[in-house]
């Protein structure tokens, strides 16, 4: 009878050991998958930033971006929101205004030309978004920068 109990204990211990091993392997697999997903998410965010930077000079649609990056529009929107807390439109507008500020402070180009250079074809719309972002018109901004120098 003792021999039978020892045998049952050994079988039980072996099964418990195998189950523990399977659980550990599942955990390792999960951790690896999670790391892979983080790397992919980081690469995706970099791809989105690069796309925006290289296409900022002309209007583009989310669908065009999605097709070129081979991801869905929803994935683009979620990735941008997760990394910035903003929508794609807000991010693009901020980048365009930031570039416009650089041109306004470093060149004598007309505001309408700068608007086109940063990807906004409508001068009035450009002035509205610039004012919304900075609290002043492009002309006022240029004056303020010049007076500060």
Coordinates of C-alpha atoms in Angstrom, one line a residue:
X1 CA 0.0 0.0 0.0
X2 CA 2.9 2.4 0.8
X3 CA 4.3 1.7 -2.6
X4 CA 1.0 2.5 -4.3
X5 CA 0.8 5.9 -2.3
X6 CA 4.4 6.8 -3.4
X7 CA 3.5 5.9 -7.0
X8 CA 0.3 8.1 -6.9
X9 CA 2.3 11.0 -5.3
X10 CA 4.9 10.7 -8.1
X11 CA 2.2 10.7 -10.8
X12 CA 0.5 13.7 -9.1
X13 CA 3.8 15.6 -8.7
X14 CA 4.7 14.9 -12.3
X15 CA 1.4 16.1 -13.6
X16 CA 1.6 19.2 -11.3
X17 CA 5.1 19.9 -12.6
X18 CA 3.9 19.6 -16.3
X19 CA 1.0 21.9 -15.6
X20 CA 3.2 24.4 -14.0
X21 CA 5.6 24.2 -16.9
X22 CA 2.8 24.8 -19.4
X23 CA 1.6 27.8 -17.4
X24 CA 5.1 29.2 -17.3
X25 CA 5.5 28.7 -21.1
X26 CA 2.1 30.4 -21.7
X27 CA 3.3 33.4 -19.6
X28 CA 6.5 33.6 -21.5
X29 CA 4.6 33.5 -24.8
X30 CA 2.3 36.2 -23.6
X31 CA 5.2 38.5 -22.6
X32 CA 6.9 37.9 -25.9
X33 CA 3.7 38.7 -27.8
X34 CA 3.2 41.8 -25.8
X35 CA 6.7 43.0 -26.5
X36 CA 6.3 42.4 -30.2
X37 CA 3.0 44.3 -30.2
X38 CA 4.7 47.3 -28.5
X39 CA 7.5 47.3 -31.0
X40 CA 5.0 47.1 -33.9
X41 CA 2.9 49.9 -32.3
X42 CA 6.0 52.1 -31.9
X43 CA 7.0 51.4 -35.5
X44 CA 3.5 52.2 -36.6
X45 CA 3.6 55.5 -34.8
X46 CA 6.9 56.4 -36.4
X47 CA 5.5 55.5 -39.8
X48 CA 2.5 57.8 -39.2
X49 CA 4.7 60.7 -38.1
X50 CA 7.0 60.2 -41.1
X51 CA 4.0 60.2 -43.4
X52 CA 2.6 63.4 -42.0
X53 CA 6.0 65.1 -42.1
X54 CA 6.6 64.2 -45.7
X55 CA 3.0 64.9 -46.9
X56 CA 2.4 68.0 -44.9
X57 CA 3.0 70.3 -47.9
X58 CA -0.2 69.2 -49.6
X59 CA -3.6 68.2 -48.5
X60 CA -4.1 64.4 -48.0
X61 CA -6.8 62.2 -46.7
X62 CA -6.8 59.5 -44.0
X63 CA -7.7 57.0 -46.6
X64 CA -4.7 57.9 -48.7
X65 CA -2.5 57.6 -45.6
X66 CA -4.0 54.3 -44.7
X67 CA -3.5 52.8 -48.1
X68 CA 0.1 53.9 -48.3
X69 CA 0.9 52.6 -44.8
X70 CA -1.1 49.4 -45.3
X71 CA -3.1 49.9 -42.1
X72 CA -6.7 50.9 -41.5
X73 CA -8.0 54.5 -40.9
X74 CA -9.2 53.3 -37.5
X75 CA -5.7 52.1 -36.6
X76 CA -4.2 55.4 -37.6
X77 CA -6.7 57.4 -35.5
X78 CA -6.2 55.1 -32.5
X79 CA -2.4 55.3 -32.7
X80 CA -2.4 59.1 -33.0
X81 CA -4.8 59.5 -30.2
X82 CA -2.9 57.1 -27.9
X83 CA 0.4 58.8 -28.6
X84 CA -0.7 62.5 -28.6
X85 CA -4.2 62.7 -27.1
X86 CA -5.2 64.5 -30.3
X87 CA -7.0 63.7 -33.5
X88 CA -5.1 63.3 -36.8
X89 CA -6.6 66.6 -38.0
X90 CA -5.4 68.4 -34.8
X91 CA -1.9 67.0 -35.1
X92 CA -1.7 67.9 -38.8
X93 CA -3.0 71.4 -38.2
X94 CA -0.5 72.0 -35.3
X95 CA 2.4 70.8 -37.5
X96 CA 1.3 73.1 -40.3
X97 CA 1.0 76.1 -38.0
X98 CA 4.4 75.3 -36.5
X99 CA 6.0 75.2 -39.9
X100 CA 4.2 78.4 -40.9
X101 CA 5.6 80.1 -37.8
X102 CA 9.1 79.1 -38.9
X103 CA 8.5 80.6 -42.4
X104 CA 6.9 83.7 -41.0
X105 CA 9.8 84.4 -38.7
X106 CA 12.6 83.6 -41.1
X107 CA 11.4 84.8 -44.5
X108 CA 9.7 87.7 -46.2
X109 CA 7.4 85.5 -48.3
X110 CA 3.7 86.6 -48.4
X111 CA 1.4 84.9 -46.0
X112 CA -0.7 83.4 -48.8
X113 CA 2.4 81.7 -50.2
X114 CA 3.4 80.4 -46.8
X115 CA -0.1 79.0 -46.4
X116 CA 0.4 77.0 -49.7
X117 CA 3.8 75.9 -48.7
X118 CA 2.5 74.3 -45.5
X119 CA -0.4 72.6 -47.3
X120 CA -3.3 74.9 -46.9
X121 CA -4.6 76.2 -50.2
X122 CA -7.2 78.6 -48.8
X123 CA -5.7 81.7 -47.3
X124 CA -8.7 82.6 -45.2
X125 CA -8.9 79.1 -43.8
X126 CA -5.1 79.2 -43.1
X127 CA -5.6 82.5 -41.2
X128 CA -8.4 81.0 -39.1
X129 CA -6.5 77.9 -38.1
X130 CA -3.4 80.0 -37.4
X131 CA -5.3 82.3 -35.2
X132 CA -7.0 79.4 -33.4
X133 CA -3.6 77.8 -32.6
X134 CA -1.6 81.0 -31.7
X135 CA -4.2 83.6 -30.7
X136 CA -3.1 85.9 -33.5
X137 CA -3.1 86.2 -37.3
X138 CA -0.1 85.3 -39.3
X139 CA 0.7 89.0 -39.9
X140 CA 0.4 89.8 -36.2
X141 CA 2.7 86.9 -35.5
X142 CA 5.3 88.1 -38.0
X143 CA 5.2 91.6 -36.5
X144 CA 5.6 90.3 -33.0
X145 CA 8.6 88.2 -33.9
X146 CA 10.2 91.1 -35.8
X147 CA 9.7 93.5 -32.9
X148 CA 11.2 90.9 -30.5
X149 CA 14.4 90.7 -32.5

